Amino acid sequence: MDSLDAILEASVAHGHDTADKLLGAAFIVVNGKDVVYRGAAGRIRFDPASTPFAPDSFSWVASLTKLVTATCLMQLVERGEIGLDDDVRALLPELGRLQILRGFDQAHRPLLQDNAHPISLRMLCTHTVGTCYAPLDPRLIEWCQQVGHPIRQTDWSIDAMSIPLLFAPGHGWVYGTSLDWAGLLLERITKQSLGQYMQAHIFDPLDMSDTGFWPEKLPQTASRTVAWSHRHAASLTLEPADPITPEKHEIESGGAGLYSTADDYARFLRAFLAGTLVSEATMRTMFSPQLNQVQKEALKTMAYHAQLHRAMAPEFPPGLDIDHGISGFINLQDVPGKRPKGSLMWSGMCNSHWWIDRQTGIAAVLVVNVVDTGDSVVVRLYDELERAVYAHGIGGK
């Protein structure tokens, strides 16, 4: 445990100089029964005398939301309220109406084709629908510029998500808004908001009192809220950053809308490992490779792209065989010195990460708040923490 404490302490600034350092970080490892490591280092704001960063420090966890949303949808599948392969277009007509962007003509007008293919919950949970975050693809950037559509991925509205598909549903893989659409699907099935469903079926049962879609409804977290920061490219120092989440939003984003703490997210991971949220059969499905060969090659091309690797899959050496389960990447080979094959993982825009290793029986979450996805300091920190966890055999079954 001391080695993990030392790794965290070495990663954070202890004065005003933040070059190649973080303001703060929290890291928790759990098994299905207990918290086996819980630590933090640094502070929550730029002032060196500010409140220490702690496992209950509060921040936007961005795409760590996706696993929570997918787990809720799989609960509906278990109850027979929807099937993984049911066509959801009748419940999500806005998604069903989206056209497929086939390119641009010589006058730079978009070439759009109506979608006649079914869209399933499985596609939504595996990013095989064709919905992409606009800033990630130059074709969508051009389309947005042509039609005057905002090029943002955190507006959290149906209009913001209503951009063309990049391929026919089921015929590729691309990272985007599919879990936001899945959250809307849950709302239309249950006649509850996504937040209400999560509160009743996840947050209240697990005592996750510091987690939700609306920070203003969690006033107890105000004094523990972490400052936004980004790293200066040349000096590698941290600078204050404006929040990139909207104060007002139409939908509770199932893809990226939650604010939480390391403590609360660890409660979720522990319950997930223990089998109290979904059944063993459902967990086996979630941890099973879901992609065909075309989809898998598209995933690997994006995950290992030189400009995206640090953001999407820094814990995997380029070329490691990977696939996608329900709401996360699966490594199909052991990662040398780290997690064994068959583990599930994801991360968030502000560099928080989680992984679940069912073979060893552990899960872990790292919470930080640096806006630039793929921050080099976090990549190094996360690698060192994971290597220490497995080197010391922390927390197995």
GROMACS .gro file of C-alpha atoms in nm:
model
  397
    1MET     CA    1   0.000   0.000   0.000
    2ASP     CA    2   0.289   0.235   0.075
    3SER     CA    3   0.405   0.206  -0.286
    4LEU     CA    4   0.069   0.332  -0.412
    5ASP     CA    5   0.080   0.622  -0.166
    6ALA     CA    6   0.428   0.712  -0.290
    7ILE     CA    7   0.324   0.696  -0.656
    8LEU     CA    8   0.032   0.931  -0.593
    9GLU     CA    9   0.245   1.175  -0.393
   10ALA     CA   10   0.512   1.183  -0.664
   11SER     CA   11   0.254   1.279  -0.927
   12VAL     CA   12   0.118   1.592  -0.760
   13ALA     CA   13   0.250   1.945  -0.714
   14HIS     CA   14   0.356   2.040  -0.361
   15GLY     CA   15   0.391   2.412  -0.428
   16HIS     CA   16   0.310   2.663  -0.699
   17ASP     CA   17   0.514   2.485  -0.969
   18THR     CA   18   0.279   2.241  -1.147
   19ALA     CA   19   0.512   2.149  -1.436
   20ASP     CA   20   0.468   1.781  -1.519
   21LYS     CA   21   0.246   1.740  -1.212
   22LEU     CA   22  -0.122   1.720  -1.118
   23LEU     CA   23  -0.310   1.928  -0.865
   24GLY     CA   24  -0.449   1.611  -0.712
   25ALA     CA   25  -0.563   1.254  -0.767
   26ALA     CA   26  -0.754   0.980  -0.587
   27PHE     CA   27  -0.718   0.606  -0.650
   28ILE     CA   28  -0.923   0.320  -0.507
   29VAL     CA   29  -0.898  -0.057  -0.557
   30VAL     CA   30  -1.185  -0.284  -0.456
   31ASN     CA   31  -1.286  -0.647  -0.469
   32GLY     CA   32  -1.641  -0.773  -0.440
   33LYS     CA   33  -1.639  -0.746  -0.062
   34ASP     CA   34  -1.408  -0.467   0.047
   35VAL     CA   35  -1.208  -0.158  -0.038
   36VAL     CA   36  -0.853  -0.294  -0.049
   37TYR     CA   37  -0.674   0.035  -0.120
   38ARG     CA   38  -0.798   0.392  -0.082
   39GLY     CA   39  -0.564   0.685  -0.128
   40ALA     CA   40  -0.528   1.039  -0.257
   41ALA     CA   41  -0.266   1.313  -0.285
   42GLY     CA   42  -0.248   1.680  -0.373
   43ARG     CA   43  -0.511   1.951  -0.342
   44ILE     CA   44  -0.837   2.045  -0.510
   45ARG     CA   45  -0.746   2.401  -0.618
   46PHE     CA   46  -0.445   2.596  -0.742
   47ASP     CA   47  -0.369   2.757  -0.406
   48PRO     CA   48  -0.116   2.524  -0.236
   49ALA     CA   49  -0.300   2.586   0.091
   50SER     CA   50  -0.636   2.474  -0.046
   51THR     CA   51  -0.830   2.170   0.068
   52PRO     CA   52  -0.641   1.841   0.019
   53PHE     CA   53  -0.756   1.619  -0.265
   54ALA     CA   54  -0.938   1.322  -0.112
   55PRO     CA   55  -1.135   1.016  -0.221
   56ASP     CA   56  -1.451   1.222  -0.161
   57SER     CA   57  -1.336   1.515  -0.378
   58PHE     CA   58  -1.611   1.596  -0.628
   59SER     CA   59  -1.573   1.642  -1.004
   60TRP     CA   60  -1.722   1.567  -1.343
   61VAL     CA   61  -1.646   1.205  -1.429
   62ALA     CA   62  -1.751   1.238  -1.795
   63SER     CA   63  -1.754   0.905  -1.979
   64LEU     CA   64  -1.725   0.704  -1.659
   65THR     CA   65  -2.101   0.760  -1.680
   66LYS     CA   66  -2.125   0.509  -1.965
   67LEU     CA   67  -2.078   0.197  -1.755
   68VAL     CA   68  -2.345   0.310  -1.508
   69THR     CA   69  -2.589   0.376  -1.793
   70ALA     CA   70  -2.515   0.045  -1.962
   71THR     CA   71  -2.562  -0.139  -1.633
   72CYS     CA   72  -2.905   0.021  -1.592
   73LEU     CA   73  -3.002  -0.084  -1.946
   74MET     CA   74  -2.887  -0.439  -1.878
   75GLN     CA   75  -3.115  -0.443  -1.574
   76LEU     CA   76  -3.403  -0.370  -1.812
   77VAL     CA   77  -3.287  -0.653  -2.037
   78GLU     CA   78  -3.284  -0.891  -1.739
   79ARG     CA   79  -3.639  -0.790  -1.653
   80GLY     CA   80  -3.754  -0.853  -2.009
   81GLU     CA   81  -3.844  -0.489  -2.076
   82ILE     CA   82  -3.624  -0.481  -2.387
   83GLY     CA   83  -3.398  -0.721  -2.574
   84LEU     CA   84  -3.038  -0.649  -2.663
   85ASP     CA   85  -3.117  -0.695  -3.030
   86ASP     CA   86  -3.460  -0.533  -3.044
   87ASP     CA   87  -3.500  -0.251  -3.298
   88VAL     CA   88  -3.529   0.068  -3.091
   89ARG     CA   89  -3.618   0.314  -3.368
   90ALA     CA   90  -3.984   0.328  -3.269
   91LEU     CA   91  -3.882   0.437  -2.920
   92LEU     CA   92  -3.612   0.672  -3.050
   93PRO     CA   93  -3.760   0.820  -3.368
   94GLU     CA   94  -3.514   1.110  -3.356
   95LEU     CA   95  -3.230   0.859  -3.388
   96GLY     CA   96  -3.416   0.656  -3.649
   97ARG     CA   97  -3.449   0.965  -3.869
   98LEU     CA   98  -3.077   1.038  -3.877
   99GLN     CA   99  -2.929   1.005  -4.224
  100ILE     CA  100  -2.596   0.852  -4.321
  101LEU     CA  101  -2.326   1.093  -4.439
  102ARG     CA  102  -2.174   0.945  -4.756
  103GLY     CA  103  -1.942   1.234  -4.838
  104PHE     CA  104  -1.963   1.568  -5.017
  105ASP     CA  105  -2.017   1.663  -5.378
  106GLN     CA  106  -1.789   1.894  -5.578
  107ALA     CA  107  -1.970   2.194  -5.439
  108HIS     CA  108  -1.905   2.062  -5.085
  109ARG     CA  109  -2.271   1.984  -5.027
  110PRO     CA  110  -2.324   1.684  -4.801
  111LEU     CA  111  -2.437   1.359  -4.963
  112LEU     CA  112  -2.691   1.204  -4.726
  113GLN     CA  113  -2.871   0.870  -4.741
  114ASP     CA  114  -3.175   0.764  -4.540
  115ASN     CA  115  -3.110   0.484  -4.294
  116ALA     CA  116  -3.314   0.168  -4.351
  117HIS     CA  117  -3.122  -0.049  -4.104
  118PRO     CA  118  -3.248  -0.146  -3.757
  119ILE     CA  119  -3.078   0.000  -3.452
  120SER     CA  120  -3.042  -0.220  -3.144
  121LEU     CA  121  -2.953  -0.166  -2.781
  122ARG     CA  122  -2.646  -0.384  -2.839
  123MET     CA  123  -2.530  -0.135  -3.104
  124LEU     CA  124  -2.589   0.155  -2.866
  125CYS     CA  125  -2.381  -0.013  -2.594
  126THR     CA  126  -2.094  -0.100  -2.830
  127HIS     CA  127  -2.064   0.218  -3.043
  128THR     CA  128  -2.160   0.039  -3.364
  129VAL     CA  129  -2.457   0.261  -3.456
  130GLY     CA  130  -2.257   0.520  -3.650
  131THR     CA  131  -2.305   0.812  -3.411
  132CYS     CA  132  -1.978   0.999  -3.360
  133TYR     CA  133  -1.880   1.297  -3.148
  134ALA     CA  134  -1.856   1.575  -3.407
  135PRO     CA  135  -1.510   1.705  -3.301
  136LEU     CA  136  -1.357   1.361  -3.360
  137ASP     CA  137  -1.425   1.337  -3.734
  138PRO     CA  138  -1.335   1.590  -4.007
  139ARG     CA  139  -1.639   1.491  -4.214
  140LEU     CA  140  -1.872   1.583  -3.931
  141ILE     CA  141  -1.682   1.904  -3.865
  142GLU     CA  142  -1.734   1.999  -4.229
  143TRP     CA  143  -2.104   1.905  -4.212
  144CYS     CA  144  -2.148   2.113  -3.896
  145GLN     CA  145  -1.982   2.410  -4.063
  146GLN     CA  146  -2.201   2.370  -4.371
  147VAL     CA  147  -2.529   2.367  -4.181
  148GLY     CA  148  -2.438   2.586  -3.884
  149HIS     CA  149  -2.451   2.307  -3.626
  150PRO     CA  150  -2.242   2.353  -3.307
  151ILE     CA  151  -1.921   2.149  -3.298
  152ARG     CA  152  -1.936   2.044  -2.933
  153GLN     CA  153  -1.988   1.716  -2.755
  154THR     CA  154  -2.112   1.844  -2.419
  155ASP     CA  155  -2.426   2.040  -2.510
  156TRP     CA  156  -2.638   1.748  -2.386
  157SER     CA  157  -2.943   1.804  -2.601
  158ILE     CA  158  -3.125   1.599  -2.862
  159ASP     CA  159  -3.050   1.866  -3.120
  160ALA     CA  160  -2.677   1.852  -3.047
  161MET     CA  161  -2.680   1.472  -3.092
  162SER     CA  162  -2.883   1.488  -3.413
  163ILE     CA  163  -2.597   1.479  -3.660
  164PRO     CA  164  -2.553   1.231  -3.947
  165LEU     CA  165  -2.438   0.875  -3.896
  166LEU     CA  166  -2.096   0.789  -4.040
  167PHE     CA  167  -2.207   0.445  -4.158
  168ALA     CA  168  -2.514   0.226  -4.165
  169PRO     CA  169  -2.594   0.092  -3.817
  170GLY     CA  170  -2.400  -0.226  -3.745
  171HIS     CA  171  -2.152  -0.170  -4.027
  172GLY     CA  172  -1.860  -0.013  -3.838
  173TRP     CA  173  -1.734   0.121  -3.507
  174VAL     CA  174  -1.692   0.482  -3.400
  175TYR     CA  175  -1.688   0.651  -3.061
  176GLY     CA  176  -1.977   0.887  -2.999
  177THR     CA  177  -2.316   0.960  -2.849
  178SER     CA  178  -2.472   0.614  -2.852
  179LEU     CA  179  -2.489   0.587  -2.472
  180ASP     CA  180  -2.666   0.924  -2.462
  181TRP     CA  181  -2.927   0.775  -2.694
  182ALA     CA  182  -2.934   0.465  -2.470
  183GLY     CA  183  -3.013   0.687  -2.172
  184LEU     CA  184  -3.306   0.836  -2.361
  185LEU     CA  185  -3.418   0.485  -2.449
  186LEU     CA  186  -3.425   0.394  -2.080
  187GLU     CA  187  -3.636   0.701  -2.006
  188ARG     CA  188  -3.892   0.608  -2.268
  189ILE     CA  189  -3.916   0.250  -2.148
  190THR     CA  190  -3.937   0.328  -1.776
  191LYS     CA  191  -4.124   0.661  -1.795
  192GLN     CA  192  -3.861   0.800  -1.555
  193SER     CA  193  -3.571   1.034  -1.608
  194LEU     CA  194  -3.232   0.863  -1.627
  195GLY     CA  195  -3.135   1.031  -1.301
  196GLN     CA  196  -3.449   0.910  -1.126
  197TYR     CA  197  -3.386   0.553  -1.240
  198MET     CA  198  -3.021   0.563  -1.133
  199GLN     CA  199  -3.118   0.713  -0.798
  200ALA     CA  200  -3.363   0.432  -0.726
  201HIS     CA  201  -3.163   0.140  -0.865
  202ILE     CA  202  -2.798   0.242  -0.819
  203PHE     CA  203  -2.729   0.549  -0.605
  204ASP     CA  204  -2.966   0.498  -0.312
  205PRO     CA  205  -2.903   0.123  -0.271
  206LEU     CA  206  -2.526   0.179  -0.277
  207ASP     CA  207  -2.525   0.497  -0.065
  208MET     CA  208  -2.376   0.697  -0.353
  209SER     CA  209  -2.491   1.025  -0.203
  210ASP     CA  210  -2.235   1.239  -0.389
  211THR     CA  211  -2.329   1.131  -0.743
  212GLY     CA  212  -2.573   1.284  -0.988
  213PHE     CA  213  -2.635   1.482  -1.305
  214TRP     CA  214  -2.697   1.818  -1.134
  215PRO     CA  215  -2.421   1.945  -0.900
  216GLU     CA  216  -2.652   2.215  -0.766
  217LYS     CA  217  -2.871   1.938  -0.623
  218LEU     CA  218  -2.571   1.806  -0.426
  219PRO     CA  219  -2.485   2.115  -0.218
  220GLN     CA  220  -2.283   1.910   0.032
  221THR     CA  221  -2.016   1.868  -0.237
  222ALA     CA  222  -1.952   2.240  -0.296
  223SER     CA  223  -1.655   2.268  -0.059
  224ARG     CA  224  -1.504   1.949  -0.205
  225THR     CA  225  -1.538   2.041  -0.573
  226VAL     CA  226  -1.216   2.013  -0.774
  227ALA     CA  227  -1.091   2.305  -0.985
  228TRP     CA  228  -1.087   2.266  -1.363
  229SER     CA  229  -0.739   2.270  -1.514
  230HIS     CA  230  -0.560   2.216  -1.842
  231ARG     CA  231  -0.193   2.167  -1.925
  232HIS     CA  232   0.009   2.427  -2.115
  233ALA     CA  233   0.160   2.250  -2.414
  234ALA     CA  234   0.502   2.414  -2.394
  235SER     CA  235   0.570   2.451  -2.022
  236LEU     CA  236   0.368   2.144  -1.913
  237THR     CA  237   0.232   2.352  -1.626
  238LEU     CA  238  -0.133   2.347  -1.527
  239GLU     CA  239  -0.352   2.650  -1.581
  240PRO     CA  240  -0.709   2.725  -1.469
  241ALA     CA  241  -0.968   2.611  -1.724
  242ASP     CA  242  -1.328   2.709  -1.777
  243PRO     CA  243  -1.582   2.432  -1.716
  244ILE     CA  244  -1.667   2.247  -2.037
  245THR     CA  245  -1.998   2.113  -1.910
  246PRO     CA  246  -2.316   2.317  -1.958
  247GLU     CA  247  -2.488   2.478  -1.660
  248LYS     CA  248  -2.826   2.408  -1.823
  249HIS     CA  249  -2.897   2.106  -2.039
  250GLU     CA  250  -3.198   1.935  -2.191
  251ILE     CA  251  -3.104   1.573  -2.123
  252GLU     CA  252  -2.928   1.383  -1.848
  253SER     CA  253  -2.641   1.252  -2.055
  254GLY     CA  254  -2.608   0.876  -2.030
  255GLY     CA  255  -2.273   0.904  -2.204
  256ALA     CA  256  -2.101   1.170  -1.998
  257GLY     CA  257  -2.330   1.354  -1.760
  258LEU     CA  258  -2.243   1.230  -1.411
  259TYR     CA  259  -2.051   1.413  -1.140
  260SER     CA  260  -1.913   1.194  -0.863
  261THR     CA  261  -1.625   1.105  -0.634
  262ALA     CA  262  -1.374   0.822  -0.626
  263ASP     CA  263  -1.547   0.688  -0.314
  264ASP     CA  264  -1.887   0.672  -0.481
  265TYR     CA  265  -1.759   0.524  -0.807
  266ALA     CA  266  -1.570   0.259  -0.610
  267ARG     CA  267  -1.897   0.168  -0.436
  268PHE     CA  268  -2.047   0.111  -0.779
  269LEU     CA  269  -1.752  -0.101  -0.897
  270ARG     CA  270  -1.759  -0.309  -0.578
  271ALA     CA  271  -2.131  -0.380  -0.617
  272PHE     CA  272  -2.080  -0.464  -0.982
  273LEU     CA  273  -1.805  -0.714  -0.899
  274ALA     CA  274  -2.017  -0.863  -0.620
  275GLY     CA  275  -2.299  -0.936  -0.863
  276THR     CA  276  -2.558  -0.722  -0.685
  277LEU     CA  277  -2.639  -0.500  -0.984
  278VAL     CA  278  -2.671  -0.755  -1.265
  279SER     CA  279  -2.661  -1.132  -1.281
  280GLU     CA  280  -2.360  -1.348  -1.353
  281ALA     CA  281  -2.501  -1.429  -1.697
  282THR     CA  282  -2.537  -1.059  -1.774
  283MET     CA  283  -2.182  -0.989  -1.658
  284ARG     CA  284  -2.054  -1.263  -1.887
  285THR     CA  285  -2.234  -1.091  -2.175
  286MET     CA  286  -2.092  -0.751  -2.082
  287PHE     CA  287  -1.740  -0.895  -2.073
  288SER     CA  288  -1.779  -1.085  -2.402
  289PRO     CA  289  -1.636  -0.952  -2.730
  290GLN     CA  290  -1.923  -0.799  -2.925
  291LEU     CA  291  -1.768  -0.692  -3.256
  292ASN     CA  292  -1.739  -0.853  -3.597
  293GLN     CA  293  -1.409  -0.828  -3.782
  294VAL     CA  294  -1.492  -0.506  -3.967
  295GLN     CA  295  -1.605  -0.335  -3.648
  296LYS     CA  296  -1.303  -0.463  -3.456
  297GLU     CA  297  -1.057  -0.332  -3.713
  298ALA     CA  298  -1.227   0.009  -3.704
  299LEU     CA  299  -1.202   0.013  -3.324
  300LYS     CA  300  -0.832  -0.077  -3.329
  301THR     CA  301  -0.761   0.181  -3.598
  302MET     CA  302  -0.915   0.454  -3.382
  303ALA     CA  303  -0.781   0.333  -3.046
  304TYR     CA  304  -0.424   0.303  -3.171
  305HIS     CA  305  -0.424   0.613  -3.393
  306ALA     CA  306  -0.115   0.819  -3.313
  307GLN     CA  307  -0.325   1.121  -3.210
  308LEU     CA  308  -0.585   0.924  -3.014
  309HIS     CA  309  -0.399   0.640  -2.844
  310ARG     CA  310  -0.312   0.831  -2.525
  311ALA     CA  311  -0.673   0.941  -2.493
  312MET     CA  312  -0.850   0.616  -2.578
  313ALA     CA  313  -0.632   0.324  -2.471
  314PRO     CA  314  -0.302   0.434  -2.313
  315GLU     CA  315  -0.294   0.128  -2.087
  316PHE     CA  316  -0.254  -0.099  -2.391
  317PRO     CA  317   0.063  -0.121  -2.599
  318PRO     CA  318  -0.017  -0.053  -2.967
  319GLY     CA  319  -0.120  -0.369  -3.143
  320LEU     CA  320  -0.250  -0.552  -2.836
  321ASP     CA  321  -0.559  -0.744  -2.940
  322ILE     CA  322  -0.870  -0.566  -2.813
  323ASP     CA  323  -1.245  -0.578  -2.867
  324HIS     CA  324  -1.550  -0.405  -2.723
  325GLY     CA  325  -1.785  -0.548  -2.463
  326ILE     CA  326  -2.100  -0.384  -2.332
  327SER     CA  327  -1.973  -0.032  -2.251
  328GLY     CA  328  -1.597  -0.078  -2.256
  329PHE     CA  329  -1.284  -0.206  -2.425
  330ILE     CA  330  -1.179  -0.564  -2.353
  331ASN     CA  331  -0.815  -0.667  -2.380
  332LEU     CA  332  -0.805  -1.011  -2.543
  333GLN     CA  333  -0.443  -1.063  -2.438
  334ASP     CA  334  -0.269  -1.018  -2.105
  335VAL     CA  335  -0.116  -0.673  -2.068
  336PRO     CA  336   0.245  -0.742  -1.959
  337GLY     CA  337   0.289  -0.649  -1.595
  338LYS     CA  338  -0.070  -0.535  -1.567
  339ARG     CA  339  -0.425  -0.666  -1.608
  340PRO     CA  340  -0.495  -1.015  -1.748
  341LYS     CA  341  -0.693  -1.077  -2.064
  342GLY     CA  342  -1.068  -1.041  -2.042
  343SER     CA  343  -1.067  -0.720  -1.837
  344LEU     CA  344  -1.304  -0.433  -1.915
  345MET     CA  345  -1.211  -0.064  -1.906
  346TRP     CA  346  -1.302   0.294  -2.000
  347SER     CA  347  -1.200   0.650  -1.921
  348GLY     CA  348  -1.334   1.004  -1.927
  349MET     CA  349  -1.258   1.332  -2.099
  350CYS     CA  350  -1.094   1.476  -1.785
  351ASN     CA  351  -0.864   1.174  -1.756
  352SER     CA  352  -1.040   0.966  -1.492
  353HIS     CA  353  -1.016   0.590  -1.554
  354TRP     CA  354  -1.156   0.258  -1.437
  355TRP     CA  355  -1.087  -0.107  -1.505
  356ILE     CA  356  -1.255  -0.428  -1.393
  357ASP     CA  357  -1.058  -0.753  -1.377
  358ARG     CA  358  -1.298  -1.037  -1.304
  359GLN     CA  359  -1.024  -1.301  -1.330
  360THR     CA  360  -0.831  -1.156  -1.037
  361GLY     CA  361  -1.147  -1.025  -0.874
  362ILE     CA  362  -1.056  -0.657  -0.851
  363ALA     CA  363  -1.160  -0.324  -0.995
  364ALA     CA  364  -1.002   0.019  -0.969
  365VAL     CA  365  -1.086   0.382  -1.032
  366LEU     CA  366  -0.857   0.684  -1.071
  367VAL     CA  367  -1.019   1.028  -1.044
  368VAL     CA  368  -0.844   1.346  -1.161
  369ASN     CA  369  -0.967   1.664  -1.330
  370VAL     CA  370  -0.745   1.773  -1.620
  371VAL     CA  371  -0.942   1.882  -1.925
  372ASP     CA  372  -0.696   1.766  -2.192
  373THR     CA  373  -0.783   1.404  -2.269
  374GLY     CA  374  -0.478   1.179  -2.268
  375ASP     CA  375  -0.277   1.397  -2.030
  376SER     CA  376   0.081   1.263  -2.025
  377VAL     CA  377   0.113   1.290  -1.646
  378VAL     CA  378  -0.207   1.092  -1.589
  379VAL     CA  379  -0.104   0.829  -1.844
  380ARG     CA  380   0.223   0.777  -1.657
  381LEU     CA  381   0.052   0.780  -1.317
  382TYR     CA  382  -0.216   0.529  -1.418
  383ASP     CA  383   0.047   0.294  -1.561
  384GLU     CA  384   0.256   0.310  -1.244
  385LEU     CA  385  -0.046   0.253  -1.020
  386GLU     CA  386  -0.169  -0.047  -1.216
  387ARG     CA  387   0.176  -0.205  -1.229
  388ALA     CA  388   0.209  -0.164  -0.852
  389VAL     CA  389  -0.134  -0.321  -0.793
  390TYR     CA  390  -0.038  -0.638  -0.980
  391ALA     CA  391   0.324  -0.647  -0.863
  392HIS     CA  392   0.208  -0.653  -0.500
  393GLY     CA  393  -0.098  -0.875  -0.555
  394ILE     CA  394  -0.329  -0.617  -0.404
  395GLY     CA  395  -0.685  -0.720  -0.337
  396GLY     CA  396  -0.748  -1.042  -0.528
  397LYS     CA  397  -1.035  -1.279  -0.463
   0.00000   0.00000   0.00000
